[in-house]
């Protein structure tokens, strides 16, 4: 079974600065997808960024980028130029690419990010 | 496009009572998920549907939880009888598919269940 570990329950960052959230996962599969989701207080969870395991290039989406280290099974999220609206709980998620595993998703327990003005 | 709809948003029941949650996914999304999110934890998958068939219910406590997806669209999750440890937010999500690509999941607002 796959596991996802987010070792930082809470993080804080000053507005306009950069912060990195950590995520490690354990799997025996060779093909999978990784995601970062954001859950603002009392609001719906939304996708921040995704990475396909077979792609060596790290994904980027505007101020959000990942550092994907497949051998180390590490998938960290970097938020540049942090904004007040980035304050939320961030979840790292693993999804199998194998149909036999029904594309099963596993989520970490989240990191609460506080942005200080 | 309309997002994933869930109702009710909040529910308070006593232990041993029954409760049902409803979810309407995004139109055209074949895959529907129900998650349980206990306070301070990440979502835990309860059941996953592809159209109206179950593809994964390995973590669903089948002695008290049941779910169905009518005609491959709406879905209902039921708990009967409820226990104190069922207090959580129940999230519904949908995606275009589950294989063949990094399909993202679109989440509903969730139903917050409190069992007293």
JSON list of C-alpha atoms in Angstrom, two decimals:
[
{"chain": "A", "resi": 1, "resn": "UNK", "atom": "CA", "xyz": [0.00, 0.00, 0.00]},
{"chain": "A", "resi": 2, "resn": "UNK", "atom": "CA", "xyz": [1.14, 3.49, -0.76]},
{"chain": "A", "resi": 3, "resn": "UNK", "atom": "CA", "xyz": [1.75, 6.01, 2.00]},
{"chain": "A", "resi": 4, "resn": "UNK", "atom": "CA", "xyz": [2.20, 9.78, 1.85]},
{"chain": "A", "resi": 5, "resn": "UNK", "atom": "CA", "xyz": [3.97, 11.67, 4.63]},
{"chain": "A", "resi": 6, "resn": "UNK", "atom": "CA", "xyz": [3.92, 15.40, 5.22]},
{"chain": "A", "resi": 7, "resn": "UNK", "atom": "CA", "xyz": [6.33, 15.98, 8.07]},
{"chain": "A", "resi": 8, "resn": "UNK", "atom": "CA", "xyz": [5.47, 19.64, 8.67]},
{"chain": "A", "resi": 9, "resn": "UNK", "atom": "CA", "xyz": [2.05, 20.00, 10.32]},
{"chain": "A", "resi": 10, "resn": "UNK", "atom": "CA", "xyz": [2.41, 23.80, 10.30]},
{"chain": "A", "resi": 11, "resn": "UNK", "atom": "CA", "xyz": [4.48, 26.31, 8.39]},
{"chain": "A", "resi": 12, "resn": "UNK", "atom": "CA", "xyz": [4.51, 30.08, 8.27]},
{"chain": "A", "resi": 13, "resn": "UNK", "atom": "CA", "xyz": [5.91, 32.54, 5.77]},
{"chain": "A", "resi": 14, "resn": "UNK", "atom": "CA", "xyz": [6.15, 36.28, 5.47]},
{"chain": "A", "resi": 15, "resn": "UNK", "atom": "CA", "xyz": [4.18, 37.84, 2.67]},
{"chain": "A", "resi": 16, "resn": "UNK", "atom": "CA", "xyz": [6.24, 38.09, -0.55]},
{"chain": "A", "resi": 17, "resn": "UNK", "atom": "CA", "xyz": [8.75, 35.50, 0.63]},
{"chain": "A", "resi": 18, "resn": "UNK", "atom": "CA", "xyz": [9.26, 31.90, -0.47]},
{"chain": "A", "resi": 19, "resn": "UNK", "atom": "CA", "xyz": [8.26, 28.77, 1.40]},
{"chain": "A", "resi": 20, "resn": "UNK", "atom": "CA", "xyz": [8.74, 25.08, 0.68]},
{"chain": "A", "resi": 21, "resn": "UNK", "atom": "CA", "xyz": [6.40, 22.36, 1.86]},
{"chain": "A", "resi": 22, "resn": "UNK", "atom": "CA", "xyz": [7.73, 18.82, 2.11]},
{"chain": "A", "resi": 23, "resn": "UNK", "atom": "CA", "xyz": [6.18, 15.55, 1.02]},
{"chain": "A", "resi": 24, "resn": "UNK", "atom": "CA", "xyz": [7.58, 12.04, 0.83]},
{"chain": "A", "resi": 25, "resn": "UNK", "atom": "CA", "xyz": [5.82, 8.93, -0.36]},
{"chain": "A", "resi": 26, "resn": "UNK", "atom": "CA", "xyz": [6.36, 5.23, -0.39]},
{"chain": "A", "resi": 27, "resn": "UNK", "atom": "CA", "xyz": [5.43, 3.05, -3.33]},
{"chain": "A", "resi": 28, "resn": "UNK", "atom": "CA", "xyz": [6.64, 0.04, -5.27]},
{"chain": "A", "resi": 29, "resn": "UNK", "atom": "CA", "xyz": [4.98, 1.25, -8.45]},
{"chain": "A", "resi": 30, "resn": "UNK", "atom": "CA", "xyz": [6.94, 2.78, -11.30]},
{"chain": "A", "resi": 31, "resn": "UNK", "atom": "CA", "xyz": [4.17, 4.87, -12.82]},
{"chain": "A", "resi": 32, "resn": "UNK", "atom": "CA", "xyz": [2.02, 7.25, -10.84]},
{"chain": "A", "resi": 33, "resn": "UNK", "atom": "CA", "xyz": [0.90, 10.84, -10.47]},
{"chain": "A", "resi": 34, "resn": "UNK", "atom": "CA", "xyz": [1.53, 13.30, -7.69]},
{"chain": "A", "resi": 35, "resn": "UNK", "atom": "CA", "xyz": [-0.61, 16.26, -6.76]},
{"chain": "A", "resi": 36, "resn": "UNK", "atom": "CA", "xyz": [-0.69, 19.19, -4.40]},
{"chain": "A", "resi": 37, "resn": "UNK", "atom": "CA", "xyz": [-4.14, 20.32, -3.34]},
{"chain": "A", "resi": 38, "resn": "UNK", "atom": "CA", "xyz": [-5.04, 23.45, -1.40]},
{"chain": "A", "resi": 39, "resn": "UNK", "atom": "CA", "xyz": [-7.89, 23.60, 1.10]},
{"chain": "A", "resi": 40, "resn": "UNK", "atom": "CA", "xyz": [-8.60, 27.19, 2.25]},
{"chain": "A", "resi": 41, "resn": "UNK", "atom": "CA", "xyz": [-10.49, 27.62, 5.52]},
{"chain": "A", "resi": 42, "resn": "UNK", "atom": "CA", "xyz": [-14.15, 26.68, 5.03]},
{"chain": "A", "resi": 43, "resn": "UNK", "atom": "CA", "xyz": [-13.68, 26.41, 1.28]},
{"chain": "A", "resi": 44, "resn": "UNK", "atom": "CA", "xyz": [-13.40, 23.61, -1.23]},
{"chain": "A", "resi": 45, "resn": "UNK", "atom": "CA", "xyz": [-10.21, 21.76, -1.97]},
{"chain": "A", "resi": 46, "resn": "UNK", "atom": "CA", "xyz": [-8.65, 22.72, -5.28]},
{"chain": "A", "resi": 47, "resn": "UNK", "atom": "CA", "xyz": [-5.73, 21.49, -7.34]},
{"chain": "A", "resi": 48, "resn": "UNK", "atom": "CA", "xyz": [-2.52, 23.52, -7.14]},
{"chain": "A", "resi": 49, "resn": "UNK", "atom": "CA", "xyz": [-0.16, 21.51, -9.29]},
{"chain": "A", "resi": 50, "resn": "UNK", "atom": "CA", "xyz": [0.38, 18.00, -10.65]},
{"chain": "A", "resi": 51, "resn": "UNK", "atom": "CA", "xyz": [3.38, 15.90, -11.72]},
{"chain": "A", "resi": 52, "resn": "UNK", "atom": "CA", "xyz": [3.58, 12.77, -13.81]},
{"chain": "A", "resi": 53, "resn": "UNK", "atom": "CA", "xyz": [6.21, 10.38, -12.50]},
{"chain": "A", "resi": 54, "resn": "UNK", "atom": "CA", "xyz": [7.63, 9.56, -15.92]},
{"chain": "A", "resi": 55, "resn": "UNK", "atom": "CA", "xyz": [8.42, 13.22, -16.57]},
{"chain": "A", "resi": 56, "resn": "UNK", "atom": "CA", "xyz": [11.79, 14.35, -15.29]},
{"chain": "A", "resi": 57, "resn": "UNK", "atom": "CA", "xyz": [11.00, 18.02, -15.67]},
{"chain": "A", "resi": 58, "resn": "UNK", "atom": "CA", "xyz": [9.54, 19.62, -12.57]},
{"chain": "A", "resi": 59, "resn": "UNK", "atom": "CA", "xyz": [6.05, 21.06, -12.98]},
{"chain": "A", "resi": 60, "resn": "UNK", "atom": "CA", "xyz": [5.45, 24.77, -12.54]},
{"chain": "A", "resi": 61, "resn": "UNK", "atom": "CA", "xyz": [2.25, 26.82, -12.34]},
{"chain": "A", "resi": 62, "resn": "UNK", "atom": "CA", "xyz": [2.90, 30.53, -11.99]},
{"chain": "A", "resi": 63, "resn": "UNK", "atom": "CA", "xyz": [4.23, 31.06, -8.44]},
{"chain": "A", "resi": 64, "resn": "UNK", "atom": "CA", "xyz": [4.00, 27.35, -7.61]},
{"chain": "A", "resi": 65, "resn": "UNK", "atom": "CA", "xyz": [6.65, 24.82, -8.53]},
{"chain": "A", "resi": 66, "resn": "UNK", "atom": "CA", "xyz": [7.66, 21.37, -7.38]},
{"chain": "A", "resi": 67, "resn": "UNK", "atom": "CA", "xyz": [10.93, 19.61, -6.73]},
{"chain": "A", "resi": 68, "resn": "UNK", "atom": "CA", "xyz": [10.29, 16.02, -7.78]},
{"chain": "A", "resi": 69, "resn": "UNK", "atom": "CA", "xyz": [13.00, 13.56, -6.78]},
{"chain": "A", "resi": 70, "resn": "UNK", "atom": "CA", "xyz": [11.78, 10.15, -7.95]},
{"chain": "A", "resi": 71, "resn": "UNK", "atom": "CA", "xyz": [14.64, 8.11, -6.54]},
{"chain": "A", "resi": 72, "resn": "UNK", "atom": "CA", "xyz": [14.26, 9.75, -3.14]},
{"chain": "A", "resi": 73, "resn": "UNK", "atom": "CA", "xyz": [10.45, 9.57, -3.39]},
{"chain": "A", "resi": 74, "resn": "UNK", "atom": "CA", "xyz": [10.21, 13.22, -2.55]},
{"chain": "A", "resi": 75, "resn": "UNK", "atom": "CA", "xyz": [7.77, 15.81, -3.92]},
{"chain": "A", "resi": 76, "resn": "UNK", "atom": "CA", "xyz": [8.08, 19.25, -2.35]},
{"chain": "A", "resi": 77, "resn": "UNK", "atom": "CA", "xyz": [6.05, 22.34, -3.20]},
{"chain": "A", "resi": 78, "resn": "UNK", "atom": "CA", "xyz": [7.66, 25.76, -3.47]},
{"chain": "A", "resi": 79, "resn": "UNK", "atom": "CA", "xyz": [5.50, 28.86, -3.24]},
{"chain": "A", "resi": 80, "resn": "UNK", "atom": "CA", "xyz": [7.25, 32.01, -4.40]},
{"chain": "A", "resi": 81, "resn": "UNK", "atom": "CA", "xyz": [6.16, 35.57, -3.63]},
{"chain": "A", "resi": 82, "resn": "UNK", "atom": "CA", "xyz": [3.70, 34.31, -1.01]},
{"chain": "A", "resi": 83, "resn": "UNK", "atom": "CA", "xyz": [0.36, 36.09, -0.84]},
{"chain": "A", "resi": 84, "resn": "UNK", "atom": "CA", "xyz": [-2.22, 36.32, 1.93]},
{"chain": "A", "resi": 85, "resn": "UNK", "atom": "CA", "xyz": [-4.54, 34.21, -0.20]},
{"chain": "A", "resi": 86, "resn": "UNK", "atom": "CA", "xyz": [-2.08, 31.33, -0.09]},
{"chain": "A", "resi": 87, "resn": "UNK", "atom": "CA", "xyz": [-2.98, 30.69, 3.54]},
{"chain": "A", "resi": 88, "resn": "UNK", "atom": "CA", "xyz": [-4.59, 27.25, 3.59]},
{"chain": "A", "resi": 89, "resn": "UNK", "atom": "CA", "xyz": [-4.04, 23.63, 4.34]},
{"chain": "A", "resi": 90, "resn": "UNK", "atom": "CA", "xyz": [-1.98, 21.92, 1.64]},
{"chain": "A", "resi": 91, "resn": "UNK", "atom": "CA", "xyz": [-2.29, 18.23, 0.90]},
{"chain": "A", "resi": 92, "resn": "UNK", "atom": "CA", "xyz": [0.12, 16.11, -1.03]},
{"chain": "A", "resi": 93, "resn": "UNK", "atom": "CA", "xyz": [-1.56, 13.24, -2.88]},
{"chain": "A", "resi": 94, "resn": "UNK", "atom": "CA", "xyz": [-0.37, 10.14, -4.71]},
{"chain": "A", "resi": 95, "resn": "UNK", "atom": "CA", "xyz": [-2.40, 8.40, -7.38]},
{"chain": "A", "resi": 96, "resn": "UNK", "atom": "CA", "xyz": [-1.57, 5.10, -8.99]},
{"chain": "A", "resi": 97, "resn": "UNK", "atom": "CA", "xyz": [-1.44, 5.05, -12.79]},
{"chain": "A", "resi": 98, "resn": "UNK", "atom": "CA", "xyz": [-2.34, 1.38, -12.93]},
{"chain": "A", "resi": 99, "resn": "UNK", "atom": "CA", "xyz": [-5.90, 0.58, -13.88]},
{"chain": "A", "resi": 100, "resn": "UNK", "atom": "CA", "xyz": [-5.73, -2.55, -11.72]},
{"chain": "A", "resi": 101, "resn": "UNK", "atom": "CA", "xyz": [-5.31, -0.29, -8.71]},
{"chain": "A", "resi": 102, "resn": "UNK", "atom": "CA", "xyz": [-8.30, 1.78, -9.81]},
{"chain": "A", "resi": 103, "resn": "UNK", "atom": "CA", "xyz": [-6.11, 4.85, -9.85]},
{"chain": "A", "resi": 104, "resn": "UNK", "atom": "CA", "xyz": [-6.31, 4.77, -6.09]},
{"chain": "A", "resi": 105, "resn": "UNK", "atom": "CA", "xyz": [-5.50, 8.04, -4.36]},
{"chain": "A", "resi": 106, "resn": "UNK", "atom": "CA", "xyz": [-3.68, 8.45, -1.07]},
{"chain": "A", "resi": 107, "resn": "UNK", "atom": "CA", "xyz": [-3.45, 11.79, 0.71]},
{"chain": "A", "resi": 108, "resn": "UNK", "atom": "CA", "xyz": [-1.01, 13.04, 3.33]},
{"chain": "A", "resi": 109, "resn": "UNK", "atom": "CA", "xyz": [-2.26, 14.61, 6.56]},
{"chain": "A", "resi": 110, "resn": "UNK", "atom": "CA", "xyz": [-1.62, 18.12, 5.34]},
{"chain": "A", "resi": 111, "resn": "UNK", "atom": "CA", "xyz": [0.46, 21.17, 6.19]},
{"chain": "A", "resi": 112, "resn": "UNK", "atom": "CA", "xyz": [-1.24, 24.30, 7.48]},
{"chain": "A", "resi": 113, "resn": "UNK", "atom": "CA", "xyz": [0.38, 27.35, 5.91]},
{"chain": "A", "resi": 114, "resn": "UNK", "atom": "CA", "xyz": [0.08, 30.74, 7.59]},
{"chain": "A", "resi": 115, "resn": "UNK", "atom": "CA", "xyz": [1.03, 33.86, 5.66]},
{"chain": "A", "resi": 116, "resn": "UNK", "atom": "CA", "xyz": [2.06, 36.83, 7.78]},
{"chain": "A", "resi": 117, "resn": "UNK", "atom": "CA", "xyz": [1.49, 40.35, 6.43]},
{"chain": "B", "resi": 1, "resn": "UNK", "atom": "CA", "xyz": [-19.44, 24.86, -15.38]},
{"chain": "B", "resi": 2, "resn": "UNK", "atom": "CA", "xyz": [-21.19, 23.91, -12.17]},
{"chain": "B", "resi": 3, "resn": "UNK", "atom": "CA", "xyz": [-19.01, 22.32, -9.51]},
{"chain": "B", "resi": 4, "resn": "UNK", "atom": "CA", "xyz": [-19.57, 19.27, -7.35]},
{"chain": "B", "resi": 5, "resn": "UNK", "atom": "CA", "xyz": [-22.66, 19.74, -5.21]},
{"chain": "B", "resi": 6, "resn": "UNK", "atom": "CA", "xyz": [-23.20, 18.15, -1.81]},
{"chain": "B", "resi": 7, "resn": "UNK", "atom": "CA", "xyz": [-26.00, 18.24, 0.70]},
{"chain": "B", "resi": 8, "resn": "UNK", "atom": "CA", "xyz": [-26.57, 18.76, 3.50]},
{"chain": "B", "resi": 9, "resn": "UNK", "atom": "CA", "xyz": [-23.66, 20.97, 4.49]},
{"chain": "B", "resi": 10, "resn": "UNK", "atom": "CA", "xyz": [-24.02, 20.19, 8.18]},
{"chain": "B", "resi": 11, "resn": "UNK", "atom": "CA", "xyz": [-25.66, 17.38, 10.10]},
{"chain": "B", "resi": 12, "resn": "UNK", "atom": "CA", "xyz": [-25.89, 16.60, 13.80]},
{"chain": "B", "resi": 13, "resn": "UNK", "atom": "CA", "xyz": [-27.23, 13.23, 14.88]},
{"chain": "B", "resi": 14, "resn": "UNK", "atom": "CA", "xyz": [-27.14, 11.01, 17.92]},
{"chain": "B", "resi": 15, "resn": "UNK", "atom": "CA", "xyz": [-25.18, 7.79, 17.94]},
{"chain": "B", "resi": 16, "resn": "UNK", "atom": "CA", "xyz": [-27.06, 4.79, 16.57]},
{"chain": "B", "resi": 17, "resn": "UNK", "atom": "CA", "xyz": [-29.12, 7.02, 14.29]},
{"chain": "B", "resi": 18, "resn": "UNK", "atom": "CA", "xyz": [-28.82, 6.86, 10.52]},
{"chain": "B", "resi": 19, "resn": "UNK", "atom": "CA", "xyz": [-27.79, 9.60, 8.08]},
{"chain": "B", "resi": 20, "resn": "UNK", "atom": "CA", "xyz": [-27.48, 10.00, 4.33]},
{"chain": "B", "resi": 21, "resn": "UNK", "atom": "CA", "xyz": [-25.38, 12.35, 2.24]},
{"chain": "B", "resi": 22, "resn": "UNK", "atom": "CA", "xyz": [-25.98, 13.28, -1.37]},
{"chain": "B", "resi": 23, "resn": "UNK", "atom": "CA", "xyz": [-23.53, 14.23, -4.10]},
{"chain": "B", "resi": 24, "resn": "UNK", "atom": "CA", "xyz": [-23.99, 15.49, -7.63]},
{"chain": "B", "resi": 25, "resn": "UNK", "atom": "CA", "xyz": [-20.72, 15.41, -9.60]},
{"chain": "B", "resi": 26, "resn": "UNK", "atom": "CA", "xyz": [-19.64, 17.60, -12.46]},
{"chain": "B", "resi": 27, "resn": "UNK", "atom": "CA", "xyz": [-21.51, 16.69, -15.63]},
{"chain": "B", "resi": 28, "resn": "UNK", "atom": "CA", "xyz": [-19.61, 14.17, -17.72]},
{"chain": "B", "resi": 29, "resn": "UNK", "atom": "CA", "xyz": [-17.32, 13.01, -14.94]},
{"chain": "B", "resi": 30, "resn": "UNK", "atom": "CA", "xyz": [-17.23, 9.22, -14.94]},
{"chain": "B", "resi": 31, "resn": "UNK", "atom": "CA", "xyz": [-15.38, 8.76, -11.66]},
{"chain": "B", "resi": 32, "resn": "UNK", "atom": "CA", "xyz": [-16.86, 9.67, -8.30]},
{"chain": "B", "resi": 33, "resn": "UNK", "atom": "CA", "xyz": [-15.16, 9.44, -4.91]},
{"chain": "B", "resi": 34, "resn": "UNK", "atom": "CA", "xyz": [-16.34, 9.60, -1.33]},
{"chain": "B", "resi": 35, "resn": "UNK", "atom": "CA", "xyz": [-13.75, 10.56, 1.28]},
{"chain": "B", "resi": 36, "resn": "UNK", "atom": "CA", "xyz": [-13.85, 10.81, 5.05]},
{"chain": "B", "resi": 37, "resn": "UNK", "atom": "CA", "xyz": [-11.77, 13.64, 6.50]},
{"chain": "B", "resi": 38, "resn": "UNK", "atom": "CA", "xyz": [-11.33, 13.58, 10.26]},
{"chain": "B", "resi": 39, "resn": "UNK", "atom": "CA", "xyz": [-10.22, 16.86, 11.81]},
{"chain": "B", "resi": 40, "resn": "UNK", "atom": "CA", "xyz": [-6.47, 17.34, 11.43]},
{"chain": "B", "resi": 41, "resn": "UNK", "atom": "CA", "xyz": [-6.06, 14.50, 8.94]},
{"chain": "B", "resi": 42, "resn": "UNK", "atom": "CA", "xyz": [-6.03, 14.09, 5.20]},
{"chain": "B", "resi": 43, "resn": "UNK", "atom": "CA", "xyz": [-8.95, 12.69, 3.25]},
{"chain": "B", "resi": 44, "resn": "UNK", "atom": "CA", "xyz": [-9.33, 8.92, 3.42]},
{"chain": "B", "resi": 45, "resn": "UNK", "atom": "CA", "xyz": [-10.96, 7.22, 0.44]},
{"chain": "B", "resi": 46, "resn": "UNK", "atom": "CA", "xyz": [-14.11, 5.33, 1.36]},
{"chain": "B", "resi": 47, "resn": "UNK", "atom": "CA", "xyz": [-15.40, 4.30, -2.05]},
{"chain": "B", "resi": 48, "resn": "UNK", "atom": "CA", "xyz": [-14.73, 5.01, -5.70]},
{"chain": "B", "resi": 49, "resn": "UNK", "atom": "CA", "xyz": [-17.20, 4.58, -8.56]},
{"chain": "B", "resi": 50, "resn": "UNK", "atom": "CA", "xyz": [-16.56, 4.39, -12.28]},
{"chain": "B", "resi": 51, "resn": "UNK", "atom": "CA", "xyz": [-19.90, 5.26, -13.86]},
{"chain": "B", "resi": 52, "resn": "UNK", "atom": "CA", "xyz": [-22.30, 3.26, -11.69]},
{"chain": "B", "resi": 53, "resn": "UNK", "atom": "CA", "xyz": [-19.89, 0.45, -10.80]},
{"chain": "B", "resi": 54, "resn": "UNK", "atom": "CA", "xyz": [-17.70, 0.22, -7.70]},
{"chain": "B", "resi": 55, "resn": "UNK", "atom": "CA", "xyz": [-13.99, 0.04, -8.46]},
{"chain": "B", "resi": 56, "resn": "UNK", "atom": "CA", "xyz": [-12.66, 0.36, -4.91]},
{"chain": "B", "resi": 57, "resn": "UNK", "atom": "CA", "xyz": [-14.46, 0.05, -1.60]},
{"chain": "B", "resi": 58, "resn": "UNK", "atom": "CA", "xyz": [-11.66, -1.59, 0.36]},
{"chain": "B", "resi": 59, "resn": "UNK", "atom": "CA", "xyz": [-11.73, 1.02, 3.14]},
{"chain": "B", "resi": 60, "resn": "UNK", "atom": "CA", "xyz": [-15.50, 1.31, 3.46]},
{"chain": "B", "resi": 61, "resn": "UNK", "atom": "CA", "xyz": [-16.79, -0.08, 6.80]},
{"chain": "B", "resi": 62, "resn": "UNK", "atom": "CA", "xyz": [-19.42, -2.18, 5.12]},
{"chain": "B", "resi": 63, "resn": "UNK", "atom": "CA", "xyz": [-21.15, -3.17, 8.35]},
{"chain": "B", "resi": 64, "resn": "UNK", "atom": "CA", "xyz": [-22.44, 0.37, 8.72]},
{"chain": "B", "resi": 65, "resn": "UNK", "atom": "CA", "xyz": [-21.63, 2.32, 5.57]},
{"chain": "B", "resi": 66, "resn": "UNK", "atom": "CA", "xyz": [-23.22, 1.90, 2.17]},
{"chain": "B", "resi": 67, "resn": "UNK", "atom": "CA", "xyz": [-23.11, 3.88, -1.04]},
{"chain": "B", "resi": 68, "resn": "UNK", "atom": "CA", "xyz": [-24.70, 3.83, -4.44]},
{"chain": "B", "resi": 69, "resn": "UNK", "atom": "CA", "xyz": [-24.42, 5.82, -7.61]},
{"chain": "B", "resi": 70, "resn": "UNK", "atom": "CA", "xyz": [-27.69, 6.07, -9.44]},
{"chain": "B", "resi": 71, "resn": "UNK", "atom": "CA", "xyz": [-27.49, 5.81, -13.23]},
{"chain": "B", "resi": 72, "resn": "UNK", "atom": "CA", "xyz": [-23.84, 6.76, -13.09]},
{"chain": "B", "resi": 73, "resn": "UNK", "atom": "CA", "xyz": [-24.59, 10.32, -11.97]},
{"chain": "B", "resi": 74, "resn": "UNK", "atom": "CA", "xyz": [-25.72, 11.24, -8.44]},
{"chain": "B", "resi": 75, "resn": "UNK", "atom": "CA", "xyz": [-24.48, 9.31, -5.45]},
{"chain": "B", "resi": 76, "resn": "UNK", "atom": "CA", "xyz": [-25.67, 8.71, -1.90]},
{"chain": "B", "resi": 77, "resn": "UNK", "atom": "CA", "xyz": [-23.55, 7.68, 1.08]},
{"chain": "B", "resi": 78, "resn": "UNK", "atom": "CA", "xyz": [-25.37, 6.25, 4.09]},
{"chain": "B", "resi": 79, "resn": "UNK", "atom": "CA", "xyz": [-24.29, 5.48, 7.63]},
{"chain": "B", "resi": 80, "resn": "UNK", "atom": "CA", "xyz": [-26.45, 3.20, 9.75]},
{"chain": "B", "resi": 81, "resn": "UNK", "atom": "CA", "xyz": [-26.03, 3.11, 12.70]},
{"chain": "B", "resi": 82, "resn": "UNK", "atom": "CA", "xyz": [-23.67, 6.02, 13.32]},
{"chain": "B", "resi": 83, "resn": "UNK", "atom": "CA", "xyz": [-20.91, 5.91, 15.92]},
{"chain": "B", "resi": 84, "resn": "UNK", "atom": "CA", "xyz": [-19.13, 8.74, 17.68]},
{"chain": "B", "resi": 85, "resn": "UNK", "atom": "CA", "xyz": [-15.98, 8.09, 15.63]},
{"chain": "B", "resi": 86, "resn": "UNK", "atom": "CA", "xyz": [-17.91, 8.80, 12.42]},
{"chain": "B", "resi": 87, "resn": "UNK", "atom": "CA", "xyz": [-17.79, 12.51, 13.24]},
{"chain": "B", "resi": 88, "resn": "UNK", "atom": "CA", "xyz": [-15.90, 13.98, 10.28]},
{"chain": "B", "resi": 89, "resn": "UNK", "atom": "CA", "xyz": [-16.28, 15.89, 7.05]},
{"chain": "B", "resi": 90, "resn": "UNK", "atom": "CA", "xyz": [-17.48, 13.72, 4.18]},
{"chain": "B", "resi": 91, "resn": "UNK", "atom": "CA", "xyz": [-16.10, 14.91, 0.88]},
{"chain": "B", "resi": 92, "resn": "UNK", "atom": "CA", "xyz": [-17.36, 13.99, -2.54]},
{"chain": "B", "resi": 93, "resn": "UNK", "atom": "CA", "xyz": [-15.10, 14.43, -5.54]},
{"chain": "B", "resi": 94, "resn": "UNK", "atom": "CA", "xyz": [-15.34, 13.66, -9.23]},
{"chain": "B", "resi": 95, "resn": "UNK", "atom": "CA", "xyz": [-12.94, 13.38, -12.15]},
{"chain": "B", "resi": 96, "resn": "UNK", "atom": "CA", "xyz": [-13.13, 12.70, -15.85]},
{"chain": "B", "resi": 97, "resn": "UNK", "atom": "CA", "xyz": [-11.52, 9.31, -15.33]},
{"chain": "B", "resi": 98, "resn": "UNK", "atom": "CA", "xyz": [-9.10, 7.43, -13.15]},
{"chain": "B", "resi": 99, "resn": "UNK", "atom": "CA", "xyz": [-6.73, 5.89, -15.67]},
{"chain": "B", "resi": 100, "resn": "UNK", "atom": "CA", "xyz": [-4.83, 7.07, -18.69]},
{"chain": "B", "resi": 101, "resn": "UNK", "atom": "CA", "xyz": [-3.83, 10.45, -17.39]},
{"chain": "B", "resi": 102, "resn": "UNK", "atom": "CA", "xyz": [-3.24, 12.71, -14.36]},
{"chain": "B", "resi": 103, "resn": "UNK", "atom": "CA", "xyz": [-6.89, 13.59, -13.99]},
{"chain": "B", "resi": 104, "resn": "UNK", "atom": "CA", "xyz": [-7.45, 16.01, -11.17]},
{"chain": "B", "resi": 105, "resn": "UNK", "atom": "CA", "xyz": [-10.22, 15.53, -8.68]},
{"chain": "B", "resi": 106, "resn": "UNK", "atom": "CA", "xyz": [-12.81, 18.26, -8.22]},
{"chain": "B", "resi": 107, "resn": "UNK", "atom": "CA", "xyz": [-14.09, 18.42, -4.68]},
{"chain": "B", "resi": 108, "resn": "UNK", "atom": "CA", "xyz": [-17.42, 19.45, -3.27]},
{"chain": "B", "resi": 109, "resn": "UNK", "atom": "CA", "xyz": [-17.81, 21.63, -0.17]},
{"chain": "B", "resi": 110, "resn": "UNK", "atom": "CA", "xyz": [-18.26, 18.59, 2.07]},
{"chain": "B", "resi": 111, "resn": "UNK", "atom": "CA", "xyz": [-20.79, 17.61, 4.71]},
{"chain": "B", "resi": 112, "resn": "UNK", "atom": "CA", "xyz": [-19.72, 18.12, 8.31]},
{"chain": "B", "resi": 113, "resn": "UNK", "atom": "CA", "xyz": [-21.19, 15.33, 10.43]},
{"chain": "B", "resi": 114, "resn": "UNK", "atom": "CA", "xyz": [-21.28, 15.51, 14.21]},
{"chain": "B", "resi": 115, "resn": "UNK", "atom": "CA", "xyz": [-22.35, 12.42, 16.11]},
{"chain": "B", "resi": 116, "resn": "UNK", "atom": "CA", "xyz": [-23.28, 13.04, 19.75]}
]
